[in-house]
Amino acid sequence: MRKKTIGEVLRLARVNQGLSLEELQRKTDIQLHMLEALESDDFDKLPSPFYVRSFLRKYAWAVELDESIVLDAYDSGSMITYEEVDVDEIELSGRRRSNRKKRSLLPLFYFVLFSLSILIFVTYYVWNYIQTQPTETTSANYNVVTTTNTTTSETTTSNQTTSPSSSSEASTVTVSGQGDVISVEYKTSKDTAELQLSVTDATSWISVSDTDLAGGTTLEPNNKTAKTTISKGSPVTITLGVVKGVKIKIDNQEIDTAKLTGQTGWIRLTVSSN
């Protein structure tokens, strides 16, 4: 048990807490020269006894001392009986520096953890945003599909004699457009063309305007084929209740219906001279 002045007790408690005067200043909001005056028992440098008591109370709270003992010693002008274990101040200073280093790593750890959390959140948000965006599609250009069919007479060889071939007739099918409606132009040297619609396993209602199929008919496995004749120069409209599974031929040349992307489709067919 030893008796120490108020300032000595305060200073020893601060050192035991591992605090510098600058750190204590930030903790108590007491100016540095006033803290030094308290530790030097030079209370006359403070503005008034009221400030002395207030600063002693803050100092005691900051270093975990019983403020009532400190204030009683100040009021009575006595020393404080202080129980302590002698510790070399160099050791205390080294311990304080070590504690400060340990404490300094903790905010860094929290900062890194917080930064990683933000990075993960932003990455997830951007990835989710990209996944939910509709895929941009470029506008499709109309493709013209031309099918050329040259019908020639078969050459028959009999007894090493070749019969003369008949005159060839060339015809073309041109398909344009895309979506629910496409246009087909059939060029031929003939005045009429035979149009054939057929199915294999599908069922579809079909009609061809300005022909004997204008009233429509249903193609199905029991009624697979429908035929009609198209006159040159008279455009007709082919209506397909179901596009998929229906094949269309004109003079045995198949019309490419791949550009019909809807379930139901319409084909504007024109027969013209080549």
Coordinates of C-alpha atoms in Angstrom, one line a residue:
M1 CA 0.0 0.0 0.0
R2 CA 1.4 3.4 -1.0
K3 CA 0.2 6.9 -0.9
K4 CA 0.3 8.9 -4.1
T5 CA -0.9 12.2 -5.3
I6 CA -3.9 12.5 -7.5
G7 CA -1.7 13.2 -10.5
E8 CA 0.5 10.2 -9.9
V9 CA -2.5 7.9 -9.5
L10 CA -4.0 9.3 -12.7
R11 CA -0.8 8.9 -14.6
L12 CA -0.2 5.3 -13.4
A13 CA -3.8 4.3 -14.2
R14 CA -3.3 5.7 -17.7
V15 CA -0.1 3.9 -18.3
N16 CA -1.7 0.6 -17.0
Q17 CA -4.5 1.1 -19.5
G18 CA -1.9 1.5 -22.3
L19 CA -3.1 5.0 -23.3
S20 CA -1.0 7.9 -24.4
L21 CA -1.9 11.5 -23.6
E22 CA -3.1 12.0 -27.2
E23 CA -5.3 8.9 -27.0
L24 CA -6.7 10.1 -23.7
Q25 CA -7.3 13.6 -25.2
R26 CA -9.5 12.0 -27.9
K27 CA -11.3 9.9 -25.4
T28 CA -12.1 12.7 -22.9
D29 CA -12.1 15.8 -25.1
I30 CA -9.9 17.5 -22.5
Q31 CA -7.1 19.6 -24.0
L32 CA -3.6 18.1 -23.8
H33 CA -2.1 20.8 -21.6
M34 CA -4.9 20.4 -19.1
L35 CA -4.3 16.6 -18.9
E36 CA -0.7 17.3 -18.3
A37 CA -1.7 19.8 -15.5
L38 CA -3.9 17.1 -13.9
E39 CA -1.1 14.5 -13.9
S40 CA 1.3 17.2 -12.4
D41 CA -1.2 18.1 -9.7
D42 CA -1.0 21.7 -11.0
F43 CA -4.7 22.4 -10.6
D44 CA -4.1 26.1 -10.6
K45 CA -3.6 26.0 -14.4
L46 CA -7.3 25.0 -14.8
P47 CA -10.0 27.8 -15.0
S48 CA -11.8 27.0 -11.8
P49 CA -12.4 24.2 -9.2
F50 CA -15.6 23.4 -11.1
Y51 CA -13.5 22.5 -14.2
V52 CA -11.0 20.6 -12.1
R53 CA -13.7 18.4 -10.6
S54 CA -15.3 17.9 -14.1
F55 CA -12.0 17.0 -15.7
L56 CA -11.0 14.7 -12.8
R57 CA -14.3 12.8 -13.2
K58 CA -13.8 12.4 -17.0
Y59 CA -10.2 11.3 -16.5
A60 CA -11.2 8.8 -13.8
W61 CA -13.9 7.4 -16.0
A62 CA -11.5 7.0 -19.0
V63 CA -8.9 5.0 -17.0
E64 CA -11.5 3.0 -15.0
L65 CA -10.8 4.6 -11.6
D66 CA -13.4 5.2 -8.8
E67 CA -14.2 8.9 -9.4
S68 CA -15.5 9.3 -5.8
I69 CA -12.1 8.5 -4.4
V70 CA -10.3 10.9 -6.7
L71 CA -12.8 13.7 -6.0
D72 CA -12.7 13.1 -2.2
A73 CA -8.9 13.4 -2.3
Y74 CA -9.2 16.6 -4.3
D75 CA -11.8 18.1 -1.9
S76 CA -9.8 17.2 1.2
G77 CA -6.4 18.0 -0.3
S78 CA -5.1 14.6 0.7
M79 CA -3.2 11.9 -1.0
I80 CA -4.6 8.6 -2.3
T81 CA -3.8 5.3 -0.7
Y82 CA -3.0 3.2 -3.8
E83 CA -2.4 -0.5 -4.0
E84 CA -0.1 -1.3 -7.0
V85 CA 2.2 -3.9 -8.3
D86 CA 5.5 -2.3 -9.3
V87 CA 5.9 -2.7 -13.1
D88 CA 8.8 -1.3 -15.0
E89 CA 7.5 1.5 -17.2
I90 CA 9.6 0.3 -20.1
E91 CA 7.7 -3.0 -20.0
L92 CA 4.4 -1.1 -19.7
S93 CA 5.3 1.0 -22.7
G94 CA 6.2 -2.1 -24.7
R95 CA 3.0 -3.7 -23.7
R96 CA 1.1 -0.6 -24.7
R97 CA 2.7 -0.6 -28.1
S98 CA 1.9 -4.3 -28.6
N99 CA -1.7 -3.8 -27.6
R100 CA -2.0 -0.9 -30.1
K101 CA -0.6 -3.1 -32.9
K102 CA -3.1 -5.8 -32.0
R103 CA -6.0 -3.4 -31.9
S104 CA -5.0 -1.8 -35.2
L105 CA -5.4 -5.1 -37.1
L106 CA -9.1 -5.5 -36.1
P107 CA -10.5 -2.5 -38.0
L108 CA -8.5 -3.6 -41.0
F109 CA -10.1 -7.1 -40.8
Y110 CA -13.6 -5.6 -40.6
F111 CA -12.8 -3.2 -43.5
V112 CA -11.6 -6.1 -45.7
L113 CA -14.7 -8.2 -44.8
F114 CA -17.0 -5.3 -45.6
S115 CA -15.3 -4.7 -48.9
L116 CA -15.6 -8.3 -49.9
S117 CA -19.3 -8.3 -49.0
I118 CA -19.8 -5.3 -51.3
L119 CA -17.9 -6.9 -54.1
I120 CA -19.8 -10.1 -53.9
F121 CA -23.1 -8.2 -53.8
V122 CA -22.2 -6.1 -56.8
T123 CA -21.0 -9.1 -58.8
Y124 CA -24.2 -11.0 -58.1
Y125 CA -26.3 -8.0 -59.0
V126 CA -24.5 -7.5 -62.3
W127 CA -24.7 -11.2 -63.2
N128 CA -28.4 -11.4 -62.3
Y129 CA -29.0 -8.3 -64.4
I130 CA -27.3 -9.7 -67.4
Q131 CA -29.1 -13.0 -67.1
T132 CA -32.6 -11.3 -67.0
Q133 CA -32.0 -9.1 -70.1
P134 CA -33.7 -10.2 -73.3
T135 CA -31.4 -11.4 -76.0
E136 CA -31.1 -8.8 -78.7
T137 CA -32.0 -10.1 -82.1
T138 CA -31.0 -8.5 -85.3
S139 CA -33.8 -7.8 -87.8
A140 CA -34.1 -10.6 -90.2
N141 CA -33.5 -9.7 -93.8
Y142 CA -35.9 -11.2 -96.3
N143 CA -34.2 -14.1 -98.0
V144 CA -35.0 -15.1 -101.5
V145 CA -35.0 -18.8 -102.1
T146 CA -34.9 -19.7 -105.7
T147 CA -35.4 -23.2 -106.8
T148 CA -34.8 -24.0 -110.4
N149 CA -36.2 -27.1 -111.9
T150 CA -35.6 -28.1 -115.4
T151 CA -37.8 -30.7 -116.8
T152 CA -36.3 -32.6 -119.7
S153 CA -37.6 -35.5 -121.4
E154 CA -36.0 -38.7 -120.5
T155 CA -33.7 -40.3 -123.1
T156 CA -34.5 -43.8 -123.8
T157 CA -32.0 -46.0 -125.4
S158 CA -33.3 -49.0 -127.3
N159 CA -31.2 -51.2 -129.6
Q160 CA -28.5 -48.5 -129.5
T161 CA -30.9 -45.9 -130.9
T162 CA -31.5 -42.6 -128.9
S163 CA -34.9 -40.9 -129.3
P164 CA -34.8 -37.1 -129.6
S165 CA -35.6 -35.2 -126.3
S166 CA -38.6 -33.0 -126.0
S167 CA -38.3 -29.2 -125.5
S168 CA -37.3 -28.3 -122.0
E169 CA -39.5 -26.2 -119.8
A170 CA -37.8 -24.1 -117.0
S171 CA -39.7 -22.8 -114.0
T172 CA -38.6 -21.0 -110.8
V173 CA -40.1 -20.6 -107.3
T174 CA -39.2 -17.5 -105.3
V175 CA -40.0 -17.2 -101.6
S176 CA -39.8 -13.9 -99.7
G177 CA -41.0 -12.5 -96.4
Q178 CA -41.0 -13.9 -92.8
G179 CA -43.4 -14.4 -89.9
D180 CA -47.1 -15.2 -90.3
V181 CA -47.2 -14.2 -94.0
I182 CA -44.8 -15.0 -96.9
S183 CA -45.0 -14.3 -100.6
V184 CA -44.3 -16.9 -103.3
E185 CA -43.9 -16.2 -107.0
Y186 CA -43.9 -19.1 -109.4
K187 CA -42.6 -18.4 -112.9
T188 CA -43.5 -20.9 -115.6
S189 CA -44.1 -21.0 -119.4
K190 CA -47.4 -22.8 -118.8
D191 CA -50.7 -21.1 -118.5
T192 CA -51.7 -23.0 -115.3
A193 CA -49.9 -24.8 -112.4
E194 CA -51.0 -27.6 -110.2
L195 CA -50.9 -26.9 -106.5
Q196 CA -50.7 -29.8 -104.1
L197 CA -51.0 -29.6 -100.2
S198 CA -50.3 -32.8 -98.2
V199 CA -49.7 -34.0 -94.6
T200 CA -48.2 -37.2 -93.2
D201 CA -49.1 -37.3 -89.5
A202 CA -50.4 -33.7 -88.9
T203 CA -53.9 -32.4 -89.0
S204 CA -54.5 -28.9 -90.5
W205 CA -57.4 -27.0 -92.0
I206 CA -56.4 -25.4 -95.4
S207 CA -58.0 -23.2 -98.1
V208 CA -56.9 -21.7 -101.4
S209 CA -58.8 -18.6 -102.5
D210 CA -60.3 -18.4 -106.0
T211 CA -60.1 -22.1 -106.5
D212 CA -62.2 -25.2 -105.8
L213 CA -60.5 -25.2 -102.3
A214 CA -61.8 -21.8 -101.4
G215 CA -64.3 -23.2 -99.0
G216 CA -61.5 -25.1 -97.2
T217 CA -60.8 -28.7 -96.2
T218 CA -59.1 -30.5 -93.4
L219 CA -56.0 -32.6 -94.1
E220 CA -55.4 -35.5 -91.8
P221 CA -53.9 -39.0 -91.9
N222 CA -57.2 -40.2 -93.4
N223 CA -57.3 -37.4 -96.0
K224 CA -53.7 -36.6 -96.6
T225 CA -53.7 -34.7 -100.0
A226 CA -55.6 -31.9 -101.6
K227 CA -55.0 -30.6 -105.2
T228 CA -56.2 -27.6 -107.2
T229 CA -55.2 -25.7 -110.3
I230 CA -53.8 -22.1 -110.3
S231 CA -54.2 -19.9 -113.3
K232 CA -51.4 -17.5 -114.5
G233 CA -51.9 -13.9 -113.5
S234 CA -54.5 -14.6 -110.7
P235 CA -52.9 -14.3 -107.3
V236 CA -54.3 -16.6 -104.6
T237 CA -54.0 -16.8 -100.8
I238 CA -53.2 -20.1 -99.2
T239 CA -54.4 -20.3 -95.6
L240 CA -52.9 -22.9 -93.2
G241 CA -54.6 -23.5 -90.0
V242 CA -51.5 -25.4 -88.7
V243 CA -48.3 -24.7 -90.5
K244 CA -46.2 -27.4 -89.0
G245 CA -46.4 -30.7 -90.9
V246 CA -48.0 -29.3 -94.1
K247 CA -46.0 -29.7 -97.4
I248 CA -46.9 -27.6 -100.4
K249 CA -45.8 -28.3 -104.0
I250 CA -46.5 -26.5 -107.2
D251 CA -45.9 -28.5 -110.3
N252 CA -44.1 -31.0 -108.1
Q253 CA -41.7 -28.3 -106.8
E254 CA -41.8 -28.0 -103.0
I255 CA -42.4 -24.5 -101.6
D256 CA -40.1 -23.7 -98.7
T257 CA -42.3 -22.7 -95.7
A258 CA -39.5 -22.4 -93.2
K259 CA -40.0 -18.6 -93.0
L260 CA -43.6 -19.1 -91.6
T261 CA -42.8 -18.8 -87.9
G262 CA -46.4 -18.7 -86.5
Q263 CA -48.6 -21.6 -85.8
T264 CA -51.1 -20.4 -88.4
G265 CA -49.8 -19.0 -91.7
W266 CA -50.8 -17.3 -95.0
I267 CA -49.0 -17.6 -98.4
R268 CA -49.6 -15.2 -101.2
L269 CA -49.1 -17.2 -104.4
T270 CA -48.6 -15.6 -107.8
V271 CA -48.1 -17.6 -111.1
S272 CA -46.4 -15.5 -113.8
S273 CA -44.5 -16.0 -117.0
N274 CA -40.8 -16.7 -116.8

